[in-house]
Amino acid sequence: MNLDSQSLLYYHWDCVTTSKGPLYCSSLNFGLGSSGPVLGIPGSELQADVEYTFRLTVRKEGIAPESTTQTVSTHAHTDRP
């Protein structure tokens, strides 16, 4: 297999919505950026008790883009005795 002939994959993450409305998406800082295969967001950016829905779109030259969503729920930290 000739690796030089392989086209690259391109990734793009979006915050689609949250359980408290789409405005919570606009304030997020994608710590690792939004164009890699892994999405990293500092915990300080996320609000407690909010469900976030993210969309990952993957593109490759000559092929139609494909997307999937991932939902993440956050919870307030409680100390346990």
mmCIF file of N, CA and C in Angstrom:
data_model
loop_
_atom_site.group_PDB
_atom_site.id
_atom_site.type_symbol
_atom_site.label_atom_id
_atom_site.label_comp_id
_atom_site.label_asym_id
_atom_site.label_seq_id
_atom_site.Cartn_x
_atom_site.Cartn_y
_atom_site.Cartn_z
ATOM 1 N N MET A 1 0.847 -1.177 0.000
ATOM 2 C CA MET A 1 0.000 0.000 0.000
ATOM 3 C C MET A 1 0.890 1.237 0.000
ATOM 4 N N ASN A 2 0.616 2.129 -0.904
ATOM 5 C CA ASN A 2 1.370 3.371 -1.002
ATOM 6 C C ASN A 2 0.709 4.423 -0.116
ATOM 7 N N LEU A 3 1.360 4.773 1.001
ATOM 8 C CA LEU A 3 0.778 5.735 1.937
ATOM 9 C C LEU A 3 0.659 7.122 1.337
ATOM 10 N N ASP A 4 1.509 7.448 0.362
ATOM 11 C CA ASP A 4 1.433 8.765 -0.267
ATOM 12 C C ASP A 4 0.134 8.944 -1.052
ATOM 13 N N SER A 5 -0.462 7.839 -1.494
ATOM 14 C CA SER A 5 -1.690 7.943 -2.279
ATOM 15 C C SER A 5 -2.941 7.983 -1.397
ATOM 16 N N GLN A 6 -2.779 7.801 -0.105
ATOM 17 C CA GLN A 6 -3.918 7.820 0.816
ATOM 18 C C GLN A 6 -4.314 9.260 1.123
ATOM 19 N N SER A 7 -5.595 9.581 0.967
ATOM 20 C CA SER A 7 -6.042 10.933 1.299
ATOM 21 C C SER A 7 -6.314 11.018 2.798
ATOM 22 N N LEU A 8 -6.153 12.204 3.318
ATOM 23 C CA LEU A 8 -6.294 12.438 4.744
ATOM 24 C C LEU A 8 -7.755 12.542 5.156
ATOM 25 N N LEU A 9 -8.003 12.243 6.421
ATOM 26 C CA LEU A 9 -9.316 12.477 7.007
ATOM 27 C C LEU A 9 -9.310 13.851 7.659
ATOM 28 N N TYR A 10 -10.414 14.557 7.521
ATOM 29 C CA TYR A 10 -10.575 15.875 8.143
ATOM 30 C C TYR A 10 -11.728 15.796 9.124
ATOM 31 N N TYR A 11 -11.507 16.323 10.321
ATOM 32 C CA TYR A 11 -12.483 16.237 11.402
ATOM 33 C C TYR A 11 -12.982 17.627 11.775
ATOM 34 N N HIS A 12 -14.250 17.694 12.170
ATOM 35 C CA HIS A 12 -14.778 18.956 12.697
ATOM 36 C C HIS A 12 -15.837 18.664 13.759
ATOM 37 N N TRP A 13 -15.624 19.234 14.946
ATOM 38 C CA TRP A 13 -16.559 19.100 16.056
ATOM 39 C C TRP A 13 -17.397 20.360 16.190
ATOM 40 N N ASP A 14 -18.678 20.179 16.510
ATOM 41 C CA ASP A 14 -19.591 21.277 16.823
ATOM 42 C C ASP A 14 -20.347 20.911 18.088
ATOM 43 N N CYS A 15 -20.651 21.901 18.886
ATOM 44 C CA CYS A 15 -21.629 21.717 19.954
ATOM 45 C C CYS A 15 -22.975 22.036 19.324
ATOM 46 N N VAL A 16 -23.867 21.056 19.281
ATOM 47 C CA VAL A 16 -25.147 21.210 18.602
ATOM 48 C C VAL A 16 -26.157 21.909 19.501
ATOM 49 N N THR A 17 -26.301 21.411 20.722
ATOM 50 C CA THR A 17 -27.255 21.993 21.664
ATOM 51 C C THR A 17 -26.950 21.487 23.065
ATOM 52 N N THR A 18 -27.664 22.028 24.030
ATOM 53 C CA THR A 18 -27.559 21.565 25.409
ATOM 54 C C THR A 18 -28.963 21.467 25.988
ATOM 55 N N SER A 19 -29.061 20.829 27.134
ATOM 56 C CA SER A 19 -30.360 20.705 27.795
ATOM 57 C C SER A 19 -30.865 22.050 28.305
ATOM 58 N N LYS A 20 -30.005 23.055 28.307
ATOM 59 C CA LYS A 20 -30.407 24.399 28.737
ATOM 60 C C LYS A 20 -30.420 25.386 27.572
ATOM 61 N N GLY A 21 -30.411 24.858 26.354
ATOM 62 C CA GLY A 21 -30.490 25.713 25.177
ATOM 63 C C GLY A 21 -29.156 25.872 24.472
ATOM 64 N N PRO A 22 -29.192 26.312 23.217
ATOM 65 C CA PRO A 22 -27.983 26.405 22.390
ATOM 66 C C PRO A 22 -27.005 27.494 22.826
ATOM 67 N N LEU A 23 -27.437 28.463 23.624
ATOM 68 C CA LEU A 23 -26.509 29.516 24.053
ATOM 69 C C LEU A 23 -25.353 28.964 24.879
ATOM 70 N N TYR A 24 -25.571 27.851 25.581
ATOM 71 C CA TYR A 24 -24.492 27.244 26.357
ATOM 72 C C TYR A 24 -23.390 26.715 25.437
ATOM 73 N N CYS A 25 -23.738 26.382 24.204
ATOM 74 C CA CYS A 25 -22.738 25.922 23.236
ATOM 75 C C CYS A 25 -21.796 27.050 22.829
ATOM 76 N N SER A 26 -22.347 28.228 22.636
ATOM 77 C CA SER A 26 -21.544 29.327 22.089
ATOM 78 C C SER A 26 -20.445 29.785 23.031
ATOM 79 N N SER A 27 -20.561 29.467 24.314
ATOM 80 C CA SER A 27 -19.552 29.919 25.270
ATOM 81 C C SER A 27 -18.422 28.913 25.467
ATOM 82 N N LEU A 28 -18.513 27.738 24.840
ATOM 83 C CA LEU A 28 -17.499 26.702 25.052
ATOM 84 C C LEU A 28 -16.187 27.017 24.343
ATOM 85 N N ASN A 29 -15.093 26.743 25.041
ATOM 86 C CA ASN A 29 -13.749 26.857 24.478
ATOM 87 C C ASN A 29 -13.242 25.440 24.241
ATOM 88 N N PHE A 30 -13.116 25.051 22.983
ATOM 89 C CA PHE A 30 -12.623 23.717 22.660
ATOM 90 C C PHE A 30 -11.118 23.712 22.884
ATOM 91 N N GLY A 31 -10.698 23.281 24.063
ATOM 92 C CA GLY A 31 -9.307 23.358 24.492
ATOM 93 C C GLY A 31 -8.304 22.762 23.522
ATOM 94 N N LEU A 32 -8.633 21.626 22.929
ATOM 95 C CA LEU A 32 -7.730 20.977 21.971
ATOM 96 C C LEU A 32 -8.038 21.384 20.541
ATOM 97 N N GLY A 33 -9.005 22.281 20.364
ATOM 98 C CA GLY A 33 -9.426 22.682 19.030
ATOM 99 C C GLY A 33 -10.599 21.842 18.566
ATOM 100 N N SER A 34 -11.183 22.260 17.463
ATOM 101 C CA SER A 34 -12.372 21.557 16.963
ATOM 102 C C SER A 34 -12.089 20.777 15.689
ATOM 103 N N SER A 35 -10.809 20.629 15.326
ATOM 104 C CA SER A 35 -10.497 19.998 14.041
ATOM 105 C C SER A 35 -9.641 18.745 14.172
ATOM 106 N N GLY A 36 -9.734 18.057 15.296
ATOM 107 C CA GLY A 36 -8.993 16.816 15.473
ATOM 108 C C GLY A 36 -9.935 15.666 15.776
ATOM 109 N N PRO A 37 -9.418 14.433 15.793
ATOM 110 C CA PRO A 37 -10.275 13.276 16.046
ATOM 111 C C PRO A 37 -10.745 13.189 17.498
ATOM 112 N N VAL A 38 -10.076 13.922 18.400
ATOM 113 C CA VAL A 38 -10.430 13.906 19.818
ATOM 114 C C VAL A 38 -10.889 15.295 20.226
ATOM 115 N N LEU A 39 -12.004 15.355 20.942
ATOM 116 C CA LEU A 39 -12.510 16.629 21.446
ATOM 117 C C LEU A 39 -12.113 16.748 22.904
ATOM 118 N N GLY A 40 -11.428 17.820 23.250
ATOM 119 C CA GLY A 40 -11.040 18.071 24.636
ATOM 120 C C GLY A 40 -11.547 19.424 25.083
ATOM 121 N N ILE A 41 -12.336 19.430 26.138
ATOM 122 C CA ILE A 41 -12.863 20.674 26.686
ATOM 123 C C ILE A 41 -12.518 20.695 28.165
ATOM 124 N N PRO A 42 -11.862 21.750 28.646
ATOM 125 C CA PRO A 42 -11.542 21.822 30.071
ATOM 126 C C PRO A 42 -12.816 21.726 30.916
ATOM 127 N N GLY A 43 -12.737 21.015 32.028
ATOM 128 C CA GLY A 43 -13.894 20.862 32.900
ATOM 129 C C GLY A 43 -14.459 22.185 33.369
ATOM 130 N N SER A 44 -13.595 23.180 33.487
ATOM 131 C CA SER A 44 -14.053 24.497 33.941
ATOM 132 C C SER A 44 -14.970 25.165 32.919
ATOM 133 N N GLU A 45 -14.965 24.681 31.691
ATOM 134 C CA GLU A 45 -15.816 25.241 30.639
ATOM 135 C C GLU A 45 -17.241 24.692 30.688
ATOM 136 N N LEU A 46 -17.405 23.531 31.311
ATOM 137 C CA LEU A 46 -18.704 22.862 31.314
ATOM 138 C C LEU A 46 -19.509 23.246 32.547
ATOM 139 N N GLN A 47 -20.799 23.432 32.363
ATOM 140 C CA GLN A 47 -21.708 23.746 33.463
ATOM 141 C C GLN A 47 -22.199 22.440 34.094
ATOM 142 N N ALA A 48 -22.369 22.449 35.416
ATOM 143 C CA ALA A 48 -22.870 21.263 36.116
ATOM 144 C C ALA A 48 -24.335 21.018 35.764
ATOM 145 N N ASP A 49 -24.687 19.759 35.733
ATOM 146 C CA ASP A 49 -26.068 19.325 35.495
ATOM 147 C C ASP A 49 -26.624 19.808 34.155
ATOM 148 N N VAL A 50 -25.782 19.766 33.144
ATOM 149 C CA VAL A 50 -26.183 20.124 31.784
ATOM 150 C C VAL A 50 -25.824 18.960 30.867
ATOM 151 N N GLU A 51 -26.682 18.663 29.915
ATOM 152 C CA GLU A 51 -26.414 17.642 28.908
ATOM 153 C C GLU A 51 -26.016 18.352 27.617
ATOM 154 N N TYR A 52 -24.837 18.026 27.103
ATOM 155 C CA TYR A 52 -24.303 18.634 25.881
ATOM 156 C C TYR A 52 -24.376 17.615 24.752
ATOM 157 N N THR A 53 -24.776 18.053 23.568
ATOM 158 C CA THR A 53 -24.756 17.191 22.387
ATOM 159 C C THR A 53 -23.761 17.768 21.389
ATOM 160 N N PHE A 54 -22.762 16.940 21.044
ATOM 161 C CA PHE A 54 -21.712 17.327 20.110
ATOM 162 C C PHE A 54 -21.871 16.534 18.820
ATOM 163 N N ARG A 55 -21.478 17.143 17.707
ATOM 164 C CA ARG A 55 -21.499 16.468 16.404
ATOM 165 C C ARG A 55 -20.075 16.420 15.867
ATOM 166 N N LEU A 56 -19.664 15.242 15.431
ATOM 167 C CA LEU A 56 -18.380 15.059 14.753
ATOM 168 C C LEU A 56 -18.667 14.781 13.287
ATOM 169 N N THR A 57 -18.079 15.595 12.406
ATOM 170 C CA THR A 57 -18.187 15.382 10.968
ATOM 171 C C THR A 57 -16.808 15.001 10.448
ATOM 172 N N VAL A 58 -16.757 13.910 9.691
ATOM 173 C CA VAL A 58 -15.499 13.424 9.116
ATOM 174 C C VAL A 58 -15.606 13.542 7.603
ATOM 175 N N ARG A 59 -14.573 14.134 7.018
ATOM 176 C CA ARG A 59 -14.532 14.309 5.560
ATOM 177 C C ARG A 59 -13.268 13.649 5.006
ATOM 178 N N LYS A 60 -13.406 13.164 3.796
ATOM 179 C CA LYS A 60 -12.268 12.618 3.064
ATOM 180 C C LYS A 60 -12.475 12.989 1.609
ATOM 181 N N GLU A 61 -11.403 13.390 0.967
ATOM 182 C CA GLU A 61 -11.489 13.818 -0.428
ATOM 183 C C GLU A 61 -12.161 12.750 -1.281
ATOM 184 N N GLY A 62 -13.159 13.178 -2.055
ATOM 185 C CA GLY A 62 -13.834 12.273 -2.976
ATOM 186 C C GLY A 62 -14.961 11.457 -2.369
ATOM 187 N N ILE A 63 -15.213 11.629 -1.069
ATOM 188 C CA ILE A 63 -16.264 10.863 -0.393
ATOM 189 C C ILE A 63 -17.168 11.840 0.355
ATOM 190 N N ALA A 64 -18.456 11.564 0.367
ATOM 191 C CA ALA A 64 -19.403 12.437 1.081
ATOM 192 C C ALA A 64 -19.089 12.444 2.577
ATOM 193 N N PRO A 65 -19.219 13.595 3.226
ATOM 194 C CA PRO A 65 -18.959 13.674 4.670
ATOM 195 C C PRO A 65 -19.949 12.816 5.462
ATOM 196 N N GLU A 66 -19.488 12.316 6.584
ATOM 197 C CA GLU A 66 -20.327 11.537 7.498
ATOM 198 C C GLU A 66 -20.292 12.217 8.860
ATOM 199 N N SER A 67 -21.431 12.207 9.556
ATOM 200 C CA SER A 67 -21.514 12.824 10.877
ATOM 201 C C SER A 67 -22.137 11.868 11.876
ATOM 202 N N THR A 68 -21.772 12.055 13.131
ATOM 203 C CA THR A 68 -22.371 11.331 14.243
ATOM 204 C C THR A 68 -22.460 12.282 15.423
ATOM 205 N N THR A 69 -23.352 11.992 16.352
ATOM 206 C CA THR A 69 -23.467 12.840 17.534
ATOM 207 C C THR A 69 -23.097 12.056 18.785
ATOM 208 N N GLN A 70 -22.660 12.793 19.785
ATOM 209 C CA GLN A 70 -22.322 12.229 21.093
ATOM 210 C C GLN A 70 -22.915 13.145 22.150
ATOM 211 N N THR A 71 -23.641 12.570 23.091
ATOM 212 C CA THR A 71 -24.227 13.353 24.175
ATOM 213 C C THR A 71 -23.458 13.081 25.457
ATOM 214 N N VAL A 72 -23.125 14.162 26.160
ATOM 215 C CA VAL A 72 -22.358 14.087 27.401
ATOM 216 C C VAL A 72 -23.164 14.768 28.497
ATOM 217 N N SER A 73 -23.323 14.087 29.632
ATOM 218 C CA SER A 73 -24.018 14.675 30.780
ATOM 219 C C SER A 73 -23.005 15.044 31.848
ATOM 220 N N THR A 74 -23.164 16.220 32.415
ATOM 221 C CA THR A 74 -22.289 16.657 33.501
ATOM 222 C C THR A 74 -23.098 16.692 34.791
ATOM 223 N N HIS A 75 -22.409 16.482 35.901
ATOM 224 C CA HIS A 75 -23.072 16.470 37.203
ATOM 225 C C HIS A 75 -22.231 17.259 38.193
ATOM 226 N N ALA A 76 -22.901 17.884 39.136
ATOM 227 C CA ALA A 76 -22.197 18.628 40.177
ATOM 228 C C ALA A 76 -21.406 17.649 41.033
ATOM 229 N N HIS A 77 -20.199 18.051 41.425
ATOM 230 C CA HIS A 77 -19.345 17.220 42.271
ATOM 231 C C HIS A 77 -19.857 17.270 43.700
ATOM 232 N N THR A 78 -19.978 16.120 44.317
ATOM 233 C CA THR A 78 -20.355 16.074 45.727
ATOM 234 C C THR A 78 -19.319 15.256 46.468
ATOM 235 N N ASP A 79 -18.910 15.739 47.625
ATOM 236 C CA ASP A 79 -17.959 14.995 48.455
ATOM 237 C C ASP A 79 -18.706 13.902 49.199
ATOM 238 N N ARG A 80 -18.139 12.733 49.174
ATOM 239 C CA ARG A 80 -18.747 11.616 49.900
ATOM 240 C C ARG A 80 -17.883 11.310 51.111
ATOM 241 N N PRO A 81 -18.534 11.073 52.248
ATOM 242 C CA PRO A 81 -17.752 10.769 53.474
ATOM 243 C C PRO A 81 -17.035 9.449 53.388
#
